[in-house]
């Protein structure tokens, strides 16, 4: 029983489907990286459009890598990995968002 | 639950150890998040020194990015070889991963030496302090990963792919993929958007 559990925990399929996941993830990441690179090089019309598109590409690539390379998903074995990841994401958003909020409003007030 | 006839039955890892290592990686995420926040606050404090757009040419950084991405991929292939108990194949893919990582660190060091040589070390400005801390911390992680690969190659040679070695290799793979994810954000925020 524990034997079967372990296999499921690792999310192991057969060799070719596992290989396909890695190759697809790899090709996807290359395309996303090159897209971000060319957008940044040949700047878009507005700065805000550039920031949004490049950050969006980075976040898409984050999910591609989590899915294809780290195999984080909703299967029973990685549920704890996923919940700790979400918890970490909440902490990071509070920490980084809060710090930037405080620092930039301080910056604005200091310049008066 | 069905068993897979193609799946060798002897790839066992200690799930608890792998999960413990995952928790370490989550705390490492927070470390990097703090350094990113510091960088964001400091990114315009150049004090007359070079700004983010003067640091390295984008094609140079793109090559670094693709090197690290490819090494993350080859590390994944090495884990497939591990799961199928293909010892020689595993060592070959680990060596390829090591070489790609080594070239990456070499390029990063070259960038750092070039900056310091021109008098733009971490003492030059608040921006450069934040830059060297952020990129240097990532580079230090990669160097530790390189040492880890050597240790794992030696362990695979001596012990073969037993349960303990297999667990350590899984932890290493998590670490290496994690470093590539951190680099995506470094590439985006420091090099692509840092100049804004």
Short mmCIF file of C-alpha atoms in Angstrom, two decimals:
data_model
loop_
_atom_site.label_atom_id
_atom_site.label_comp_id
_atom_site.label_asym_id
_atom_site.label_seq_id
_atom_site.Cartn_x
_atom_site.Cartn_y
_atom_site.Cartn_z
CA UNK A 1 0.00 0.00 0.00
CA UNK A 2 2.68 2.47 0.97
CA UNK A 3 4.40 1.36 -2.18
CA UNK A 4 1.47 2.49 -4.31
CA UNK A 5 1.15 5.69 -2.32
CA UNK A 6 4.74 6.60 -3.01
CA UNK A 7 4.21 6.23 -6.71
CA UNK A 8 1.22 8.47 -6.59
CA UNK A 9 2.99 10.94 -4.32
CA UNK A 10 5.64 11.43 -6.95
CA UNK A 11 3.02 11.76 -9.67
CA UNK A 12 4.90 9.22 -11.74
CA UNK A 13 3.52 8.35 -15.11
CA UNK A 14 5.37 6.31 -17.67
CA UNK A 15 8.67 7.43 -19.08
CA UNK A 16 7.49 9.04 -22.32
CA UNK A 17 4.71 11.08 -20.73
CA UNK A 18 7.12 12.35 -18.06
CA UNK A 19 9.67 13.23 -20.71
CA UNK A 20 7.01 15.00 -22.72
CA UNK A 21 6.11 17.14 -19.68
CA UNK A 22 9.73 18.25 -19.27
CA UNK A 23 10.23 18.95 -23.00
CA UNK A 24 6.97 20.91 -23.24
CA UNK A 25 7.85 22.90 -20.12
CA UNK A 26 11.31 23.63 -21.51
CA UNK A 27 10.04 24.80 -24.91
CA UNK A 28 7.31 26.87 -23.25
CA UNK A 29 9.84 28.59 -20.97
CA UNK A 30 12.17 29.39 -23.87
CA UNK A 31 9.30 30.98 -25.82
CA UNK A 32 8.18 33.01 -22.77
CA UNK A 33 11.77 34.16 -22.05
CA UNK A 34 12.37 35.22 -25.67
CA UNK A 35 9.00 37.00 -25.77
CA UNK A 36 9.86 39.00 -22.63
CA UNK A 37 13.30 39.78 -24.05
CA UNK A 38 11.97 41.12 -27.36
CA UNK A 39 9.20 43.13 -25.68
CA UNK A 40 11.80 44.79 -23.41
CA UNK A 41 14.16 45.46 -26.33
CA UNK A 42 11.65 46.96 -28.70
CA UNK A 43 9.79 48.90 -26.05
CA UNK A 44 6.04 49.09 -26.29
CA UNK A 45 4.21 52.38 -26.69
CA UNK A 46 3.89 53.03 -23.01
CA UNK A 47 6.02 52.14 -20.04
CA UNK A 48 3.07 50.72 -18.12
CA UNK A 49 2.25 48.32 -20.98
CA UNK A 50 5.86 47.15 -20.97
CA UNK A 51 5.85 46.50 -17.21
CA UNK A 52 2.52 44.67 -17.25
CA UNK A 53 3.38 42.44 -20.21
CA UNK A 54 6.89 41.50 -18.98
CA UNK A 55 5.69 40.79 -15.42
CA UNK A 56 2.75 38.77 -16.79
CA UNK A 57 5.15 36.66 -18.88
CA UNK A 58 7.33 36.04 -15.79
CA UNK A 59 4.31 34.92 -13.76
CA UNK A 60 3.12 32.61 -16.56
CA UNK A 61 6.60 31.11 -16.66
CA UNK A 62 6.50 30.64 -12.87
CA UNK A 63 3.35 28.52 -13.25
CA UNK A 64 4.75 26.57 -16.21
CA UNK A 65 7.88 25.68 -14.21
CA UNK A 66 5.90 24.81 -11.07
CA UNK A 67 3.69 22.48 -13.10
CA UNK A 68 6.21 20.91 -15.49
CA UNK A 69 9.45 20.86 -13.47
CA UNK A 70 8.40 20.86 -9.81
CA UNK A 71 5.17 18.86 -10.41
CA UNK A 72 3.19 20.92 -7.93
CA UNK A 73 -0.49 20.23 -8.43
CA UNK A 74 -3.69 19.10 -6.82
CA UNK A 75 -2.84 15.39 -6.63
CA UNK A 76 -2.94 14.03 -3.09
CA UNK A 77 0.84 13.76 -2.69
CA UNK A 78 1.67 17.38 -3.35
CA UNK A 79 -1.29 18.96 -1.58
CA UNK A 80 0.88 20.01 1.36
CA UNK A 81 3.50 21.37 -0.99
CA UNK A 82 0.80 23.42 -2.68
CA UNK A 83 -0.71 24.75 0.55
CA UNK A 84 2.68 25.78 1.97
CA UNK A 85 3.47 27.43 -1.37
CA UNK A 86 0.23 29.44 -1.25
CA UNK A 87 0.95 30.42 2.37
CA UNK A 88 4.44 31.59 1.34
CA UNK A 89 2.96 33.56 -1.55
CA UNK A 90 0.59 35.37 0.86
CA UNK A 91 3.52 36.25 3.16
CA UNK A 92 5.56 37.50 0.21
CA UNK A 93 2.71 39.66 -1.11
CA UNK A 94 2.20 41.20 2.35
CA UNK A 95 5.94 41.66 2.93
CA UNK A 96 6.93 43.06 -0.47
CA UNK A 97 3.69 44.96 -1.10
CA UNK A 98 3.70 46.46 2.40
CA UNK A 99 7.37 47.43 2.28
CA UNK A 100 7.03 49.11 -1.11
CA UNK A 101 3.85 50.89 -0.06
CA UNK A 102 5.52 52.34 3.05
CA UNK A 103 8.82 53.18 1.39
CA UNK A 104 7.32 54.88 -1.65
CA UNK A 105 4.83 56.95 0.35
CA UNK A 106 7.71 57.97 2.66
CA UNK A 107 9.65 58.93 -0.44
CA UNK A 108 6.79 61.07 -1.72
CA UNK A 109 6.34 62.83 1.63
CA UNK A 110 10.07 63.47 2.02
CA UNK A 111 10.20 65.31 -1.26
CA UNK A 112 7.73 67.99 -0.16
CA UNK B 1 -5.04 3.41 -8.01
CA UNK B 2 -3.36 1.42 -10.72
CA UNK B 3 0.23 0.28 -10.79
CA UNK B 4 2.24 1.09 -13.84
CA UNK B 5 4.09 -1.87 -15.38
CA UNK B 6 6.59 0.52 -16.98
CA UNK B 7 7.44 2.05 -13.64
CA UNK B 8 10.38 0.39 -11.90
CA UNK B 9 9.44 -0.51 -8.36
CA UNK B 10 12.73 0.49 -6.76
CA UNK B 11 12.55 4.27 -7.04
CA UNK B 12 11.64 5.09 -3.47
CA UNK B 13 12.25 8.37 -1.76
CA UNK B 14 11.66 9.50 1.79
CA UNK B 15 8.67 11.80 1.28
CA UNK B 16 9.10 13.43 4.71
CA UNK B 17 12.67 14.51 3.94
CA UNK B 18 11.63 15.90 0.55
CA UNK B 19 8.77 17.83 2.18
CA UNK B 20 11.10 19.21 4.88
CA UNK B 21 13.41 20.41 2.13
CA UNK B 22 10.45 21.97 0.35
CA UNK B 23 9.70 23.97 3.53
CA UNK B 24 13.31 25.21 3.55
CA UNK B 25 12.83 26.36 -0.05
CA UNK B 26 9.70 28.27 0.96
CA UNK B 27 11.67 30.14 3.64
CA UNK B 28 14.37 30.81 1.04
CA UNK B 29 11.62 32.34 -1.14
CA UNK B 30 10.97 34.84 1.64
CA UNK B 31 14.68 35.66 1.85
CA UNK B 32 14.72 36.44 -1.86
CA UNK B 33 11.44 38.39 -1.59
CA UNK B 34 13.07 40.70 1.00
CA UNK B 35 16.09 41.23 -1.26
CA UNK B 36 13.77 42.00 -4.19
CA UNK B 37 11.87 44.54 -2.07
CA UNK B 38 15.18 46.17 -1.07
CA UNK B 39 16.23 46.28 -4.70
CA UNK B 40 12.92 47.88 -5.71
CA UNK B 41 13.38 50.62 -3.09
CA UNK B 42 17.02 51.19 -4.05
CA UNK B 43 16.80 50.90 -7.83
CA UNK B 44 16.96 54.65 -8.49
CA UNK B 45 19.51 55.49 -5.77
CA UNK B 46 22.48 55.43 -8.13
CA UNK B 47 24.35 58.42 -6.62
CA UNK B 48 25.80 59.33 -9.99
CA UNK B 49 27.00 55.78 -10.60
CA UNK B 50 25.71 53.35 -13.19
CA UNK B 51 22.02 52.47 -13.23
CA UNK B 52 20.41 49.13 -13.98
CA UNK B 53 20.41 49.78 -17.72
CA UNK B 54 24.21 50.30 -17.73
CA UNK B 55 25.05 47.01 -15.99
CA UNK B 56 25.09 44.33 -18.62
CA UNK B 57 23.87 44.07 -22.18
CA UNK B 58 20.54 42.30 -22.52
CA UNK B 59 21.79 39.61 -24.97
CA UNK B 60 24.48 38.66 -22.42
CA UNK B 61 21.84 38.23 -19.71
CA UNK B 62 19.58 36.35 -22.15
CA UNK B 63 22.38 33.81 -22.70
CA UNK B 64 22.74 33.44 -18.91
CA UNK B 65 18.98 32.92 -18.62
CA UNK B 66 18.89 30.27 -21.34
CA UNK B 67 21.90 28.48 -19.79
CA UNK B 68 20.21 28.24 -16.40
CA UNK B 69 16.88 27.22 -17.97
CA UNK B 70 18.59 24.47 -19.98
CA UNK B 71 20.40 23.21 -16.88
CA UNK B 72 17.06 23.09 -15.07
CA UNK B 73 15.72 20.97 -17.94
CA UNK B 74 18.73 18.61 -17.98
CA UNK B 75 18.35 18.25 -14.21
CA UNK B 76 14.77 17.09 -14.83
CA UNK B 77 16.01 14.56 -17.40
CA UNK B 78 18.57 13.35 -14.84
CA UNK B 79 15.70 12.73 -12.40
CA UNK B 80 13.92 10.65 -15.07
CA UNK B 81 17.11 8.58 -15.47
CA UNK B 82 17.22 8.21 -11.68
CA UNK B 83 13.64 6.95 -11.50
CA UNK B 84 14.51 4.29 -14.06
CA UNK B 85 17.72 3.28 -12.26
CA UNK B 86 19.87 4.23 -15.25
CA UNK B 87 23.01 5.04 -13.29
CA UNK B 88 25.33 5.98 -16.17
CA UNK B 89 22.69 8.08 -17.87
CA UNK B 90 22.01 9.84 -14.57
CA UNK B 91 25.70 10.72 -14.15
CA UNK B 92 25.93 12.01 -17.74
CA UNK B 93 22.93 14.32 -17.28
CA UNK B 94 24.21 15.51 -13.90
CA UNK B 95 27.57 16.36 -15.48
CA UNK B 96 25.80 18.32 -18.26
CA UNK B 97 23.77 20.17 -15.61
CA UNK B 98 27.00 20.92 -13.73
CA UNK B 99 28.76 22.31 -16.82
CA UNK B 100 25.81 24.56 -17.73
CA UNK B 101 25.65 25.84 -14.15
CA UNK B 102 29.40 26.43 -14.10
CA UNK B 103 29.28 28.49 -17.32
CA UNK B 104 26.41 30.50 -15.80
CA UNK B 105 28.43 31.27 -12.66
CA UNK B 106 31.45 32.09 -14.81
CA UNK B 107 29.47 34.63 -16.83
CA UNK B 108 28.05 36.18 -13.67
CA UNK B 109 31.51 36.45 -12.10
CA UNK B 110 32.81 38.05 -15.29
CA UNK B 111 30.03 40.64 -15.06
CA UNK B 112 30.88 41.32 -11.38
CA UNK B 113 34.63 41.58 -12.01
CA UNK B 114 34.01 43.94 -14.91
CA UNK B 115 31.87 46.19 -12.69
CA UNK B 116 34.34 46.17 -9.79
CA UNK B 117 37.24 46.80 -12.15
CA UNK B 118 35.54 49.97 -13.36
CA UNK B 119 35.19 51.19 -9.78
CA UNK B 120 31.51 50.27 -9.55
CA UNK B 121 31.59 47.88 -6.63
CA UNK B 122 28.84 47.54 -3.97
CA UNK B 123 30.33 50.56 -2.20
CA UNK B 124 29.55 52.89 -5.11
CA UNK B 125 25.84 53.46 -4.49
CA UNK B 126 22.76 52.19 -2.70
CA UNK B 127 21.57 50.72 -5.98
CA UNK B 128 24.78 48.75 -6.50
CA UNK B 129 24.68 47.46 -2.90
CA UNK B 130 21.17 46.12 -3.50
CA UNK B 131 22.15 44.74 -6.90
CA UNK B 132 25.22 42.87 -5.66
CA UNK B 133 23.34 41.50 -2.64
CA UNK B 134 20.42 40.22 -4.71
CA UNK B 135 22.32 38.78 -7.67
CA UNK B 136 25.21 37.64 -5.46
CA UNK B 137 22.88 35.72 -3.11
CA UNK B 138 21.41 33.90 -6.10
CA UNK B 139 24.91 33.23 -7.47
CA UNK B 140 25.99 31.86 -4.09
CA UNK B 141 23.02 29.48 -4.14
CA UNK B 142 24.05 28.28 -7.61
CA UNK B 143 27.64 27.70 -6.40
CA UNK B 144 26.30 25.64 -3.46
CA UNK B 145 24.19 23.71 -6.00
CA UNK B 146 27.33 23.00 -8.07
CA UNK B 147 29.13 21.61 -5.00
CA UNK B 148 26.00 19.55 -4.28
CA UNK B 149 26.07 18.06 -7.83
CA UNK B 150 29.69 16.92 -7.33
CA UNK B 151 28.79 15.34 -3.98
CA UNK B 152 25.80 13.56 -5.56
CA UNK B 153 27.85 12.24 -8.51
CA UNK B 154 30.35 10.78 -6.01
CA UNK B 155 27.52 9.29 -3.93
CA UNK B 156 25.86 7.73 -6.99
CA UNK B 157 29.23 6.18 -7.95
CA UNK B 158 29.85 4.78 -4.46
CA UNK B 159 26.38 3.79 -3.22
CA UNK B 160 24.41 3.45 -6.46
CA UNK B 161 20.85 4.77 -6.58
CA UNK B 162 19.52 3.60 -3.21
CA UNK B 163 16.69 5.17 -1.23
CA UNK B 164 18.85 7.76 0.58
CA UNK B 165 20.73 8.84 -2.54
CA UNK B 166 17.45 8.99 -4.45
CA UNK B 167 15.95 11.25 -1.76
CA UNK B 168 18.98 13.57 -1.85
CA UNK B 169 18.80 13.75 -5.64
CA UNK B 170 15.12 14.70 -5.43
CA UNK B 171 15.97 17.48 -2.95
CA UNK B 172 18.75 18.68 -5.23
CA UNK B 173 16.37 18.78 -8.21
CA UNK B 174 13.87 20.84 -6.18
CA UNK B 175 16.69 23.24 -5.22
CA UNK B 176 17.92 23.60 -8.81
CA UNK B 177 14.45 24.21 -10.30
CA UNK B 178 13.80 26.72 -7.50
CA UNK B 179 16.96 28.66 -8.40
CA UNK B 180 15.81 28.85 -12.01
CA UNK B 181 12.44 30.27 -10.90
CA UNK B 182 14.24 32.92 -8.78
CA UNK B 183 16.36 33.79 -11.81
CA UNK B 184 13.25 34.40 -13.99
CA UNK B 185 12.29 37.16 -11.57
CA UNK B 186 15.86 38.49 -11.40
CA UNK B 187 15.93 38.60 -15.20
CA UNK B 188 12.57 40.38 -15.29
CA UNK B 189 12.90 42.89 -12.47
CA UNK B 190 16.64 43.63 -12.46
CA UNK B 191 17.60 43.41 -16.11
CA UNK B 192 14.45 43.91 -18.17
CA UNK B 193 12.64 46.44 -15.94
CA UNK B 194 15.45 47.75 -13.69
CA UNK B 195 16.32 50.52 -16.11
CA UNK B 196 12.90 52.15 -15.92
#
